Short mmCIF file of C-alpha atoms in Angstrom, two decimals:
data_model
loop_
_atom_site.label_atom_id
_atom_site.label_comp_id
_atom_site.label_asym_id
_atom_site.label_seq_id
_atom_site.Cartn_x
_atom_site.Cartn_y
_atom_site.Cartn_z
CA MET A 14 107.93 106.14 54.09
CA ARG A 15 106.91 106.03 50.43
CA GLY A 16 103.51 107.30 49.37
CA SER A 17 102.34 103.82 48.39
CA GLU A 18 103.27 102.43 51.83
CA PHE A 19 101.43 105.27 53.56
CA ALA A 20 98.36 104.54 51.44
CA GLU A 21 98.55 100.85 52.37
CA LEU A 22 98.72 101.61 56.09
CA THR A 23 95.83 104.08 55.87
CA ALA A 24 93.75 101.57 53.93
CA PHE A 25 94.53 98.76 56.36
CA VAL A 26 93.59 100.83 59.42
CA ALA A 27 90.33 101.90 57.80
CA VAL A 28 89.33 98.30 57.03
CA ALA A 29 90.38 97.12 60.50
CA GLU A 30 88.27 99.80 62.19
CA GLN A 31 85.24 99.55 59.90
CA ARG A 32 85.30 95.72 59.71
CA SER A 33 84.04 96.15 56.17
CA PHE A 34 85.69 96.80 52.82
CA ALA A 35 82.62 98.63 51.55
CA LYS A 36 82.43 100.99 54.55
CA ALA A 37 86.19 101.58 54.55
CA ALA A 38 86.16 102.31 50.81
CA ALA A 39 83.36 104.83 51.30
CA GLN A 40 85.33 106.47 54.14
CA LEU A 41 88.43 106.72 51.95
CA GLY A 42 86.55 107.74 48.84
CA ILE A 43 87.82 104.88 46.67
CA ALA A 44 86.27 101.84 44.99
CA PRO A 45 85.96 98.66 47.11
CA SER A 46 87.85 96.72 44.42
CA THR A 47 90.76 99.16 44.64
CA LEU A 48 90.80 98.86 48.42
CA SER A 49 90.73 95.06 48.20
CA GLN A 50 93.70 95.11 45.82
CA THR A 51 95.62 97.42 48.16
CA ILE A 52 95.11 95.10 51.15
CA ARG A 53 96.03 92.04 49.07
CA ALA A 54 99.25 93.76 47.94
CA LEU A 55 100.06 94.66 51.56
CA GLU A 56 99.56 91.06 52.71
CA GLU A 57 101.75 89.78 49.90
CA ARG A 58 104.51 92.26 50.74
CA LEU A 59 104.40 91.37 54.44
CA GLY A 60 104.01 87.63 53.82
CA VAL A 61 101.16 87.25 56.34
CA ARG A 62 97.37 87.25 56.32
CA LEU A 63 95.99 90.30 58.10
CA PHE A 64 92.28 89.42 57.92
CA GLU A 65 90.11 86.34 58.29
CA ARG A 66 87.48 86.66 55.57
CA THR A 67 84.15 84.87 55.33
CA THR A 68 81.03 85.72 53.39
CA ARG A 69 79.52 87.23 56.53
CA SER A 70 82.39 88.61 58.58
CA LEU A 71 85.79 90.21 58.46
CA ALA A 72 88.15 89.98 61.43
CA LEU A 73 91.80 90.66 62.15
CA THR A 74 94.17 87.73 62.50
CA ASP A 75 96.60 87.73 65.44
CA ALA A 76 99.26 89.14 63.16
CA GLY A 77 96.77 91.69 61.89
CA SER A 78 95.93 92.84 65.43
CA ALA A 79 99.60 93.38 66.27
CA PHE A 80 100.18 95.19 62.98
CA TYR A 81 97.13 97.39 63.57
CA GLU A 82 98.55 98.70 66.87
CA THR A 83 101.80 99.60 65.13
CA CYS A 84 100.04 101.27 62.21
CA VAL A 85 97.85 103.38 64.49
CA ARG A 86 100.92 104.60 66.39
CA ILE A 87 102.80 105.43 63.17
CA LEU A 88 99.88 107.32 61.64
CA ARG A 89 99.28 109.20 64.90
CA GLU A 90 102.92 110.26 65.10
CA LEU A 91 102.86 111.43 61.50
CA ALA A 92 99.72 113.46 62.18
CA GLU A 93 101.32 114.97 65.29
CA ALA A 94 104.45 115.90 63.35
CA GLU A 95 102.36 117.66 60.72
CA ALA A 96 100.38 119.43 63.44
CA ILE A 97 103.59 120.69 65.06
CA LEU A 98 104.72 122.23 61.80
CA ALA A 99 101.31 123.84 61.30
CA ALA A 100 101.19 125.10 64.89
CA GLN A 101 104.50 126.93 64.49
CA LYS A 102 102.79 129.26 62.04
CA LEU A 103 100.10 130.32 64.52
CA GLU A 104 100.21 132.76 67.43
CA PRO A 105 99.41 131.27 70.86
CA MET A 106 96.04 132.58 71.95
CA GLY A 107 92.99 131.70 73.99
CA ARG A 108 92.31 130.24 77.41
CA ILE A 109 94.80 127.76 78.87
CA ARG A 110 94.51 125.97 82.22
CA ILE A 111 97.69 125.80 84.30
CA ASP A 112 97.81 124.14 87.73
CA LEU A 113 100.71 124.77 90.12
CA PRO A 114 101.79 123.68 93.61
CA ALA A 115 100.74 126.51 95.90
CA THR A 116 104.04 127.86 97.22
CA PHE A 117 106.43 126.72 94.48
CA GLY A 118 103.96 127.99 91.89
CA ARG A 119 103.76 131.47 93.38
CA LEU A 120 107.50 131.83 93.93
CA ALA A 121 109.05 130.02 90.96
CA VAL A 122 106.45 129.71 88.20
CA LEU A 123 104.17 132.75 88.42
CA PRO A 124 106.92 135.13 87.20
CA ILE A 125 107.29 132.92 84.11
CA VAL A 126 103.53 133.04 83.47
CA THR A 127 103.74 136.82 83.71
CA LYS A 128 106.40 136.85 80.99
CA LEU A 129 104.19 134.62 78.85
CA CYS A 130 101.36 137.12 79.12
CA GLU A 131 103.69 139.93 78.07
CA GLN A 132 105.03 137.97 75.12
CA TYR A 133 101.64 136.68 73.95
CA PRO A 134 98.94 139.31 74.65
CA ASN A 135 96.17 137.08 73.30
CA LEU A 136 97.05 134.19 75.62
CA LEU A 137 94.59 133.91 78.53
CA PRO A 138 96.03 131.76 81.34
CA HIS A 139 93.68 130.37 84.00
CA VAL A 140 96.09 129.53 86.83
CA THR A 141 95.17 127.54 89.92
CA PHE A 142 97.34 126.88 92.97
CA THR A 143 96.83 123.69 94.94
CA ASP A 144 98.87 121.10 96.81
CA ARG A 145 96.31 118.33 96.35
CA PHE A 146 96.58 115.67 93.67
CA VAL A 147 95.02 116.95 90.45
CA ASP A 148 93.89 114.63 87.66
CA ILE A 149 94.67 116.98 84.80
CA VAL A 150 92.63 115.04 82.24
CA GLU A 151 89.53 114.79 84.41
CA GLU A 152 89.75 118.43 85.54
CA GLY A 153 90.58 119.85 82.12
CA VAL A 154 94.06 121.16 82.98
CA ASP A 155 96.39 121.70 80.03
CA VAL A 156 99.73 122.01 81.83
CA ALA A 157 100.76 121.45 85.44
CA VAL A 158 103.81 121.42 87.68
CA ARG A 159 103.84 118.50 90.09
CA ILE A 160 106.06 117.88 93.10
CA GLY A 161 106.53 114.13 93.40
CA ALA A 162 106.40 111.38 90.78
CA MET A 163 103.64 108.92 90.01
CA SER A 164 104.43 105.20 90.29
CA GLU A 165 103.36 104.90 86.65
CA TRP A 166 102.53 107.73 84.27
CA PRO A 167 99.28 107.22 82.28
CA ALA A 168 99.66 107.04 78.52
CA SER A 169 97.59 110.22 78.18
CA ILE A 170 100.07 112.23 80.27
CA ALA A 171 103.48 113.43 79.09
CA HIS A 172 106.08 114.59 81.59
CA HIS A 173 109.41 116.43 81.79
CA TYR A 174 111.74 116.05 84.78
CA VAL A 175 112.72 119.43 86.20
CA GLY A 176 114.99 118.31 89.03
CA ASN A 177 115.00 117.36 92.70
CA GLU A 178 114.45 119.87 95.44
CA ARG A 179 117.15 120.02 98.12
CA LEU A 180 116.12 119.94 101.77
CA ILE A 181 118.25 121.93 104.22
CA PHE A 182 118.00 122.98 107.88
CA CYS A 183 117.56 126.70 108.52
CA ALA A 184 117.27 129.12 111.41
CA SER A 185 117.46 132.89 111.83
CA PRO A 186 120.60 134.58 113.19
CA SER A 187 118.58 135.86 116.17
CA TYR A 188 117.44 132.36 117.09
CA LEU A 189 120.95 130.93 116.86
CA GLU A 190 122.32 133.78 118.95
CA ARG A 191 119.68 133.09 121.60
CA ARG A 192 119.69 129.29 121.57
CA GLY A 193 122.99 128.31 120.01
CA GLU A 194 123.66 126.29 116.85
CA PRO A 195 122.93 122.54 116.91
CA MET A 196 126.02 120.56 115.95
CA THR A 197 124.41 117.10 115.77
CA THR A 198 121.00 115.82 114.79
CA ASP A 199 120.42 114.62 118.35
CA ALA A 200 120.82 118.20 119.52
CA LEU A 201 117.64 119.14 117.66
CA ILE A 202 115.65 117.57 120.49
CA GLU A 203 116.70 120.54 122.63
CA HIS A 204 115.60 123.07 120.01
CA ASP A 205 112.27 124.47 118.82
CA CYS A 206 111.41 122.61 115.63
CA ILE A 207 108.96 124.11 113.15
CA CYS A 208 107.35 121.38 111.04
CA TYR A 209 105.06 121.11 108.04
CA GLY A 210 101.57 119.74 108.63
CA ARG A 211 99.72 117.78 105.97
CA PRO A 212 96.03 118.37 105.20
CA ASP A 213 95.12 115.06 106.90
CA GLY A 214 96.50 116.33 110.22
CA THR A 215 99.74 114.34 110.22
CA VAL A 216 103.11 116.06 110.58
CA SER A 217 105.96 115.54 108.11
CA SER A 218 109.07 113.94 109.56
CA TRP A 219 112.56 115.22 108.71
CA THR A 220 115.15 113.45 106.58
CA PHE A 221 118.86 113.26 107.37
CA ALA A 222 121.80 112.13 105.27
CA SER A 223 123.79 109.36 106.92
CA GLU A 224 126.95 107.43 106.18
CA GLY A 225 127.05 105.53 102.92
CA GLY A 226 124.63 107.91 101.22
CA SER A 227 121.50 106.49 102.82
CA VAL A 228 118.72 108.70 104.18
CA VAL A 229 117.23 108.43 107.65
CA ARG A 230 113.74 109.74 108.38
CA ARG A 231 112.90 110.89 111.91
CA ALA A 232 109.93 112.49 113.62
CA LEU A 233 111.09 115.18 116.05
CA PRO A 234 109.30 116.96 118.90
CA TYR A 235 107.96 120.18 117.46
CA ARG A 236 106.98 123.55 118.81
CA LEU A 237 105.00 124.78 115.81
CA VAL A 238 103.27 123.14 112.85
CA PHE A 239 102.14 125.00 109.73
CA GLY A 240 100.15 123.65 106.82
CA ASP A 241 101.66 126.28 104.51
CA ALA A 242 105.32 126.43 103.52
CA GLU A 243 105.44 130.23 103.33
CA ALA A 244 104.03 130.48 106.86
CA GLN A 245 106.65 127.97 108.01
CA LEU A 246 109.35 130.10 106.37
CA ALA A 247 108.01 133.28 108.02
CA ALA A 248 108.08 131.62 111.46
CA VAL A 249 111.71 130.58 110.98
CA GLU A 250 112.63 134.08 109.82
CA ALA A 251 110.89 135.51 112.90
CA GLY A 252 113.26 133.52 115.10
CA LEU A 253 110.75 130.99 116.41
CA GLY A 254 112.85 127.91 115.67
CA ILE A 255 114.58 125.61 113.17
CA ALA A 256 112.93 124.05 110.11
CA GLN A 257 113.84 121.75 107.26
CA LEU A 258 113.05 123.70 104.10
CA ALA A 259 113.44 123.27 100.35
CA THR A 260 116.22 125.40 98.92
CA TRP A 261 113.88 126.96 96.36
CA LEU A 262 111.85 128.29 99.31
CA ALA A 263 114.75 129.50 101.48
CA ASP A 264 117.32 130.69 98.90
CA ASP A 265 116.41 134.39 98.90
CA LYS A 266 116.49 134.54 102.71
CA LEU A 267 119.83 132.72 102.79
CA ARG A 268 121.37 135.12 100.27
CA THR A 269 120.31 138.17 102.28
CA GLY A 270 121.45 136.65 105.59
CA ARG A 271 117.99 136.57 107.11
CA LEU A 272 118.34 132.81 107.43
CA VAL A 273 121.38 130.66 108.13
CA GLU A 274 121.88 127.03 107.11
CA VAL A 275 122.78 124.63 109.93
CA LEU A 276 123.70 120.95 109.93
CA ALA A 277 124.67 121.28 106.26
CA GLU A 278 126.28 117.82 106.17
CA PHE A 279 122.87 116.26 106.90
CA SER A 280 120.95 117.92 104.03
CA THR A 281 119.19 115.58 101.58
CA ASP A 282 117.44 115.51 98.26
CA GLY A 283 113.70 115.99 98.49
CA LEU A 284 110.94 115.21 96.03
CA PRO A 285 111.37 115.36 92.25
CA LEU A 286 109.56 118.05 90.30
CA PHE A 287 107.87 117.41 86.96
CA LEU A 288 106.26 119.47 84.27
CA ILE A 289 103.26 117.45 83.03
CA TRP A 290 100.70 117.97 80.27
CA GLN A 291 98.00 116.25 78.27
CA ARG A 292 99.46 114.59 75.17
CA ALA A 293 96.24 115.28 73.28
CA ARG A 294 96.73 119.04 73.68
CA GLN A 295 100.50 119.40 73.36
CA LEU A 296 100.42 120.40 69.69
CA THR A 297 98.15 123.41 70.02
CA PRO A 298 100.10 126.70 69.73
CA LYS A 299 99.12 127.90 73.21
CA VAL A 300 100.16 124.69 74.98
CA ALA A 301 103.35 124.38 72.91
CA ALA A 302 104.34 127.96 73.82
CA VAL A 303 103.73 127.44 77.54
CA LEU A 304 105.65 124.16 77.54
CA ASP A 305 108.61 125.68 75.71
CA MET A 306 108.95 128.53 78.19
CA LEU A 307 108.41 126.40 81.28
CA ARG A 308 110.92 123.79 80.11
CA ALA A 309 113.49 126.52 79.59
CA SER A 310 112.78 128.53 82.74
CA VAL A 311 111.47 126.39 85.60
CA ALA A 312 114.39 125.27 87.75
CA VAL A 313 114.98 123.82 91.18
CA ARG A 314 117.85 125.39 93.12
#
């Protein structure tokens, strides 16, 4: 964009927002006659009238309204680009609010936050852990990890897809030795199922892969219900039954042999995970640093 075109866009936006050439000229620090000439030259170049002028009022035409939206977006993006370049010269510092899902946050994200603190000693994270829905704008959160997608992301929220969790069926070797390994999903009825309980008192059903790639959801009789994923994992490890768990939760236990996967052919994808943040804050050095490290490090296995 040439300098003259940038000046035209800036002048046009000022007039559109002030609804007055005199006020816009004062805001820009130029003479009203100069501003009027700039707008006239812009209209001539575009071949459309941008304003309806009378002796008493100044209003955007339909074409002017559409052009205004485009100009505001262009000028905002230019300002953001300049801010990014400026932010790269500054050290991340100060308080930053980070909200994480309780269990995934402690297991998968907290170690990354620890590294951030080591790398940037003047960065002061305020980390909360919750499984409830958090409106990050209303609650002043800078960056969050969210399990599950919104039907439509607000314009004020930016997001980065991390991946989908994988849901598998697990039991301890001692349980399988005592009760035997289920070979079909119907056989689970004869086993002790350990389920996850939601805060509203309902119990999560289990999902099973079926022929053709479809997913079947079933509620099974359960022996135990836990409203905390780590407690559910501990109960399975203690040999109290079988549970459907996310791989990011069970991986370490599977690697060490303390848990065993069963019914592997019926495992399914679970919820998607997203890194989300406020667009208005993404250019500050502290938010940019946190986003860069989380994008590079947070993974779903």
